[in-house]
Short mmCIF file of C-alpha atoms in Angstrom, two decimals:
data_model
loop_
_atom_site.label_atom_id
_atom_site.label_comp_id
_atom_site.label_asym_id
_atom_site.label_seq_id
_atom_site.Cartn_x
_atom_site.Cartn_y
_atom_site.Cartn_z
CA MET F 1 -51.37 36.84 -4.41
CA ALA F 2 -49.37 33.68 -3.74
CA LEU F 3 -49.05 33.11 -7.47
CA LEU F 4 -47.78 36.64 -8.01
CA ASN F 5 -45.20 36.22 -5.25
CA PHE F 6 -44.08 32.92 -6.73
CA ARG F 7 -43.61 34.47 -10.20
CA LYS F 8 -41.63 37.36 -8.73
CA LYS F 9 -39.20 34.96 -7.08
CA VAL F 10 -38.72 33.10 -10.34
CA GLU F 11 -38.23 36.20 -12.47
CA GLU F 12 -35.92 37.94 -10.02
CA PRO F 13 -33.58 35.27 -8.63
CA SER F 14 -31.91 36.04 -5.34
CA GLY F 15 -28.16 36.10 -4.87
CA VAL F 16 -27.36 38.35 -7.84
CA ASN F 17 -24.25 40.45 -7.30
CA PRO F 18 -25.48 44.06 -7.67
CA GLU F 19 -22.12 45.26 -9.01
CA LEU F 20 -22.08 42.51 -11.66
CA GLU F 21 -25.73 43.23 -12.49
CA ALA F 22 -24.89 46.87 -13.12
CA PHE F 23 -21.79 46.02 -15.16
CA LEU F 24 -23.70 43.60 -17.41
CA ASP F 25 -26.38 46.17 -18.16
CA GLY F 26 -26.18 47.00 -21.88
CA TYR F 27 -23.78 44.22 -22.78
CA SER F 28 -23.23 43.39 -26.45
CA ILE F 29 -22.64 40.03 -28.10
CA GLU F 30 -21.09 38.74 -31.32
CA ILE F 31 -22.55 36.25 -33.80
CA MET F 32 -21.94 34.91 -37.29
CA PRO F 33 -24.61 34.18 -39.91
CA ARG F 34 -24.12 30.43 -39.55
CA THR F 35 -24.48 30.56 -35.77
CA ALA F 36 -27.46 32.88 -35.98
CA GLU F 37 -29.27 30.27 -38.07
CA LYS F 38 -29.24 27.94 -35.06
CA VAL F 39 -31.13 30.41 -32.87
CA GLU F 40 -34.90 30.15 -33.22
CA ASP F 41 -35.77 33.31 -31.28
CA PHE F 42 -33.24 35.92 -30.19
CA THR F 43 -35.87 37.76 -28.14
CA ALA F 44 -36.09 34.76 -25.79
CA LEU F 45 -32.36 35.09 -25.06
CA LEU F 46 -31.22 38.70 -25.35
CA PRO F 47 -32.42 41.80 -23.49
CA LYS F 48 -34.23 44.50 -25.41
CA GLY F 49 -31.79 46.83 -27.14
CA THR F 50 -28.79 44.48 -27.02
CA ARG F 51 -26.20 45.50 -29.60
CA VAL F 52 -25.40 42.49 -31.79
CA TYR F 53 -22.14 42.46 -33.71
CA ILE F 54 -22.08 40.31 -36.85
CA ALA F 55 -18.63 38.88 -37.51
CA HIS F 56 -17.66 38.89 -41.18
CA ILE F 57 -15.37 35.91 -41.77
CA GLU F 58 -13.49 35.69 -45.06
CA GLY F 59 -15.63 33.84 -47.59
CA THR F 60 -18.99 34.79 -46.08
CA PRO F 61 -21.18 36.32 -48.81
CA ILE F 62 -22.26 39.88 -48.09
CA GLU F 63 -25.83 38.77 -48.85
CA ASP F 64 -25.71 36.39 -45.85
CA MET F 65 -24.39 39.16 -43.64
CA VAL F 66 -27.14 41.55 -44.69
CA ALA F 67 -29.85 38.90 -44.29
CA THR F 68 -28.69 38.25 -40.72
CA ALA F 69 -28.65 41.97 -40.00
CA LYS F 70 -32.18 42.32 -41.41
CA ARG F 71 -33.49 39.50 -39.21
CA LEU F 72 -31.96 40.95 -36.04
CA ALA F 73 -33.13 44.46 -36.84
CA ALA F 74 -36.66 43.13 -37.35
CA ASP F 75 -36.45 41.64 -33.85
CA GLY F 76 -35.62 45.09 -32.51
CA TYR F 77 -31.86 44.72 -31.99
CA PRO F 78 -29.33 47.36 -33.07
CA VAL F 79 -26.92 45.64 -35.42
CA MET F 80 -23.19 46.34 -35.73
CA PRO F 81 -21.65 44.41 -38.65
CA HIS F 82 -17.91 43.95 -38.99
CA PHE F 83 -16.13 45.73 -41.82
CA PRO F 84 -12.79 43.89 -42.17
CA ALA F 85 -10.58 46.18 -44.25
CA ARG F 86 -8.50 43.45 -45.87
CA ILE F 87 -11.43 41.65 -47.49
CA ILE F 88 -12.97 44.82 -48.95
CA ASN F 89 -11.67 45.23 -52.48
CA ASP F 90 -12.10 48.95 -53.02
CA ALA F 91 -14.04 52.10 -52.16
CA ALA F 92 -16.92 51.12 -54.42
CA THR F 93 -17.31 47.79 -52.58
CA LEU F 94 -17.25 49.58 -49.24
CA GLU F 95 -19.98 51.99 -50.29
CA ASN F 96 -22.04 49.15 -51.74
CA TRP F 97 -21.88 47.20 -48.48
CA ILE F 98 -22.90 50.28 -46.52
CA ALA F 99 -25.82 50.91 -48.89
CA MET F 100 -26.99 47.28 -48.63
CA TYR F 101 -26.90 47.30 -44.82
CA GLN F 102 -28.70 50.64 -44.64
CA GLY F 103 -31.26 49.89 -47.31
CA GLU F 104 -32.26 46.43 -46.07
CA ALA F 105 -31.60 46.54 -42.33
CA GLY F 106 -31.37 50.22 -41.36
CA VAL F 107 -27.83 49.75 -40.04
CA ASP F 108 -26.14 52.91 -38.74
CA GLN F 109 -23.19 51.48 -36.80
CA ALA F 110 -20.14 49.36 -37.61
CA LEU F 111 -17.05 47.71 -36.17
CA LEU F 112 -14.03 48.54 -38.31
CA LEU F 113 -10.96 46.32 -38.12
CA ALA F 114 -8.10 45.09 -40.26
CA GLY F 115 -9.43 41.53 -40.34
CA GLY F 116 -7.70 38.20 -39.93
CA VAL F 117 -6.34 38.06 -43.47
CA THR F 118 -2.59 38.27 -44.09
CA ASN F 119 -2.72 39.62 -47.65
CA PRO F 120 -5.28 42.35 -48.41
CA HIS F 121 -7.76 41.53 -51.19
CA GLY F 122 -7.63 45.06 -52.52
CA ASP F 123 -7.02 48.68 -51.58
CA PHE F 124 -7.57 48.57 -47.81
CA GLU F 125 -5.25 47.21 -45.15
CA SER F 126 -6.34 48.84 -41.91
CA SER F 127 -9.38 50.21 -40.11
CA MET F 128 -7.76 53.66 -40.26
CA GLN F 129 -7.98 53.59 -44.06
CA LEU F 130 -11.68 52.76 -43.82
CA LEU F 131 -12.24 55.67 -41.45
CA GLU F 132 -10.16 58.01 -43.58
CA ASN F 133 -12.24 57.14 -46.64
CA GLY F 134 -15.16 59.01 -45.09
CA ALA F 135 -17.87 56.68 -46.41
CA PHE F 136 -19.34 56.03 -42.95
CA ASP F 137 -19.57 59.72 -42.12
CA ARG F 138 -21.13 60.47 -45.50
CA ALA F 139 -23.72 57.75 -44.84
CA GLY F 140 -24.55 59.25 -41.46
CA PHE F 141 -23.40 56.35 -39.30
CA LYS F 142 -24.04 57.15 -35.65
CA ARG F 143 -21.54 54.77 -34.04
CA LEU F 144 -18.15 53.44 -35.14
CA HIS F 145 -16.16 50.96 -33.08
CA VAL F 146 -12.52 49.98 -33.59
CA ALA F 147 -10.37 47.22 -32.13
CA GLY F 148 -8.48 47.38 -28.84
CA HIS F 149 -5.77 45.01 -27.61
CA PRO F 150 -5.22 44.89 -23.82
CA GLU F 151 -2.40 42.37 -24.22
CA GLY F 152 -0.90 43.71 -27.44
CA ASN F 153 -1.18 42.26 -30.93
CA LYS F 154 1.64 40.32 -32.58
CA ASP F 155 0.14 40.88 -36.04
CA ILE F 156 0.55 44.62 -35.54
CA ASP F 157 3.69 44.52 -33.40
CA PRO F 158 5.45 41.32 -34.53
CA LYS F 159 8.57 42.08 -32.49
CA GLY F 160 6.57 42.48 -29.31
CA GLY F 161 5.64 45.59 -27.40
CA THR F 162 2.82 47.96 -28.29
CA ALA F 163 4.46 50.74 -30.31
CA ASN F 164 2.40 50.28 -33.48
CA VAL F 165 -0.81 49.60 -31.57
CA ASP F 166 -0.25 52.75 -29.52
CA ASP F 167 0.37 54.84 -32.65
CA ALA F 168 -2.87 53.55 -34.16
CA LEU F 169 -4.80 54.41 -30.99
CA ARG F 170 -3.48 57.96 -31.03
CA TRP F 171 -4.62 58.29 -34.64
CA LYS F 172 -8.07 56.92 -33.78
CA GLN F 173 -8.33 59.29 -30.83
CA LYS F 174 -7.76 62.25 -33.15
CA PHE F 175 -10.31 60.88 -35.60
CA SER F 176 -12.88 60.50 -32.79
CA GLU F 177 -12.59 64.24 -32.18
CA THR F 178 -13.56 65.08 -35.78
CA THR F 179 -16.30 62.55 -36.62
CA ASP F 180 -19.94 63.02 -35.67
CA ALA F 181 -20.15 59.30 -34.83
CA ASP F 182 -19.75 57.99 -31.29
CA MET F 183 -16.69 55.77 -31.03
CA ALA F 184 -15.57 52.97 -28.72
CA LEU F 185 -12.81 50.38 -28.49
CA ALA F 186 -14.08 46.81 -28.68
CA THR F 187 -11.27 44.66 -27.31
CA GLN F 188 -9.88 41.21 -27.83
CA PHE F 189 -10.87 38.90 -24.96
CA ALA F 190 -8.61 38.30 -21.97
CA PHE F 191 -8.93 36.24 -18.80
CA GLU F 192 -7.42 38.41 -16.05
CA SER F 193 -8.82 41.67 -14.75
CA GLY F 194 -5.51 43.14 -13.60
CA PRO F 195 -3.89 43.57 -17.03
CA ILE F 196 -7.17 44.85 -18.48
CA ILE F 197 -7.50 47.54 -15.79
CA GLU F 198 -3.83 48.50 -16.08
CA TRP F 199 -4.16 48.83 -19.87
CA ALA F 200 -7.32 50.91 -19.60
CA ASP F 201 -5.70 53.21 -17.05
CA SER F 202 -2.61 53.61 -19.25
CA LEU F 203 -4.78 54.72 -22.17
CA LYS F 204 -6.52 57.31 -20.05
CA ALA F 205 -3.17 58.61 -18.80
CA ALA F 206 -2.00 58.90 -22.43
CA GLY F 207 -5.02 61.00 -23.38
CA ILE F 208 -6.94 58.20 -25.13
CA THR F 209 -10.49 58.92 -23.99
CA ILE F 210 -12.40 56.60 -26.35
CA PRO F 211 -14.69 54.44 -24.16
CA ILE F 212 -13.70 50.79 -23.82
CA HIS F 213 -16.03 47.84 -24.36
CA ILE F 214 -14.15 44.94 -22.80
CA GLY F 215 -14.17 41.69 -24.76
CA ILE F 216 -14.97 38.66 -22.62
CA ALA F 217 -15.16 35.03 -23.72
CA GLY F 218 -18.50 33.49 -22.81
CA PRO F 219 -18.75 30.08 -21.13
CA ALA F 220 -17.19 27.24 -23.12
CA LYS F 221 -15.39 23.94 -22.69
CA LEU F 222 -11.84 24.49 -21.53
CA GLN F 223 -10.39 22.83 -24.65
CA THR F 224 -12.51 25.09 -26.86
CA MET F 225 -11.44 28.17 -24.91
CA ILE F 226 -7.73 27.33 -25.19
CA LYS F 227 -8.06 26.68 -28.93
CA PHE F 228 -9.68 30.05 -29.59
CA ALA F 229 -7.33 31.87 -27.23
CA ILE F 230 -4.26 30.58 -29.06
CA ALA F 231 -5.78 31.25 -32.49
CA CYS F 232 -6.71 34.81 -31.51
CA GLY F 233 -3.32 35.63 -30.02
CA VAL F 234 -4.41 36.06 -26.41
CA GLY F 235 -1.39 37.16 -24.40
CA PRO F 236 -0.20 36.54 -20.83
CA SER F 237 -3.68 35.92 -19.41
CA LEU F 238 -3.70 32.62 -21.32
CA LYS F 239 -1.90 31.25 -18.25
CA VAL F 240 -5.25 31.31 -16.43
CA LEU F 241 -6.52 28.63 -18.80
CA GLN F 242 -3.27 26.70 -18.74
CA LYS F 243 -3.37 26.54 -14.96
CA ARG F 244 -6.96 25.35 -15.08
CA ALA F 245 -5.99 22.64 -17.61
CA LYS F 246 -3.53 21.11 -15.13
CA ASP F 247 -6.39 20.32 -12.75
CA VAL F 248 -7.86 17.08 -14.10
CA THR F 249 -10.96 17.54 -11.94
CA LYS F 250 -11.86 20.66 -13.96
CA LEU F 251 -10.96 19.52 -17.48
CA LEU F 252 -14.52 18.57 -18.37
CA LEU F 253 -16.16 21.57 -16.71
CA PRO F 254 -16.96 24.69 -18.75
CA PHE F 255 -14.79 27.73 -18.15
CA GLU F 256 -16.99 30.66 -17.16
CA PRO F 257 -16.22 34.39 -17.01
CA THR F 258 -17.72 34.85 -13.55
CA HIS F 259 -14.45 35.58 -11.75
CA VAL F 260 -12.95 38.08 -14.19
CA LEU F 261 -16.25 39.91 -14.65
CA THR F 262 -16.90 40.08 -10.90
CA GLU F 263 -13.49 41.72 -10.44
CA LEU F 264 -14.05 44.14 -13.34
CA ALA F 265 -17.51 44.98 -11.99
CA ALA F 266 -16.04 45.76 -8.56
CA HIS F 267 -13.43 48.01 -10.20
CA LYS F 268 -16.09 49.85 -12.17
CA ALA F 269 -18.24 50.31 -9.07
CA ALA F 270 -15.28 51.72 -7.16
CA ASN F 271 -14.16 53.84 -10.12
CA PRO F 272 -17.29 55.08 -11.91
CA ASP F 273 -15.21 57.42 -14.07
CA SER F 274 -13.22 54.48 -15.49
CA ASN F 275 -13.00 54.41 -19.27
CA ILE F 276 -14.18 50.79 -19.14
CA GLU F 277 -17.81 51.28 -20.18
CA ARG F 278 -19.40 48.00 -21.29
CA VAL F 279 -18.96 44.24 -21.66
CA HIS F 280 -18.78 42.66 -25.10
CA PHE F 281 -19.23 38.88 -25.25
CA PHE F 282 -17.58 36.43 -27.61
CA PRO F 283 -19.93 33.42 -27.26
CA LEU F 284 -17.29 30.73 -27.81
CA GLY F 285 -19.52 28.07 -26.26
CA GLY F 286 -22.63 29.12 -28.16
CA ILE F 287 -25.05 32.04 -28.08
CA LYS F 288 -27.62 30.24 -25.93
CA THR F 289 -25.00 29.19 -23.38
CA ASN F 290 -23.66 32.74 -23.15
CA ALA F 291 -27.10 34.34 -22.92
CA ASN F 292 -28.22 31.91 -20.22
CA TRP F 293 -25.10 32.65 -18.18
CA ALA F 294 -25.87 36.37 -18.44
CA ILE F 295 -29.50 35.80 -17.43
CA GLN F 296 -28.35 33.82 -14.40
CA HIS F 297 -25.85 36.45 -13.22
CA GLY F 298 -27.28 39.73 -14.49
CA GLY F 299 -30.59 40.00 -12.65
CA SER F 300 -32.94 42.62 -14.06
CA SER F 301 -30.33 43.95 -16.51
CA THR F 302 -30.22 40.75 -18.55
CA VAL F 303 -33.87 39.68 -18.69
CA PRO F 304 -34.69 38.71 -22.30
CA ALA F 305 -36.91 40.95 -24.40
CA ASN F 306 -39.49 38.18 -24.57
CA PRO F 307 -38.91 35.71 -21.73
CA ALA F 308 -40.72 32.39 -22.00
CA GLU F 309 -43.94 32.23 -20.00
CA GLY F 310 -43.61 30.35 -16.77
CA VAL F 311 -39.80 30.23 -16.80
#
């Protein structure tokens, strides 16, 4: 009996914030083929059923993407590969990629985005063109996610503001009402809860009812976080990192998402009808680091599918 009690204390650590535990339930995470190769066993890190996005960076062979999807699917994880419009040459290439993912990994969901390429490689320039093509609906995809930008996007609205982003969201809202697939907005990461909540509320007020999966940067060195934030065009919330950088006592400590997620979790608990539905992690400091943070803070909702014996 003593042994059983001891194991229970280890497996269910005390001090877990119940609101944060609930908010982390069903989180998703993003990887790349080259980072996936460094993980020996995903089931020792990720909860059963975790949605794993596979980022498709320009130059990555589709064969590597599909192989990664196949491995994750074999481990029991639903896979959501990126389809960056600007690196897909034409409709035939799009259909070929879909067929490869379905045939080898049983994929039935995708994240559609323009992609971080200035000049399109072929016929597609935006996620809306990929949706309009109809290939995903014809293939019976069950879930389609598109990008959201809580702090705007200078690539889409180079003069500032959100006019073009807002137009695109209205188009995607209309599309969501015609497709059989479930849709969601997977957002760029930000570091303050206030602007995220305000943005989400503004969408709801404008009739945009697509659920929101909030992008959050996983734990990473402060220098690493700032580098990615600048490269990804993070907006005003970048000041959170800049303020942290001025404190020399914290320069060498990892920046963790505990504060922003605790605030978002409290908002969700107080507003269960919020359109903020899930957390999506960008593991900037590594998949293992991110997963271990989630395990530490998520209680029963983040227990790995196959936790190591005795841990």
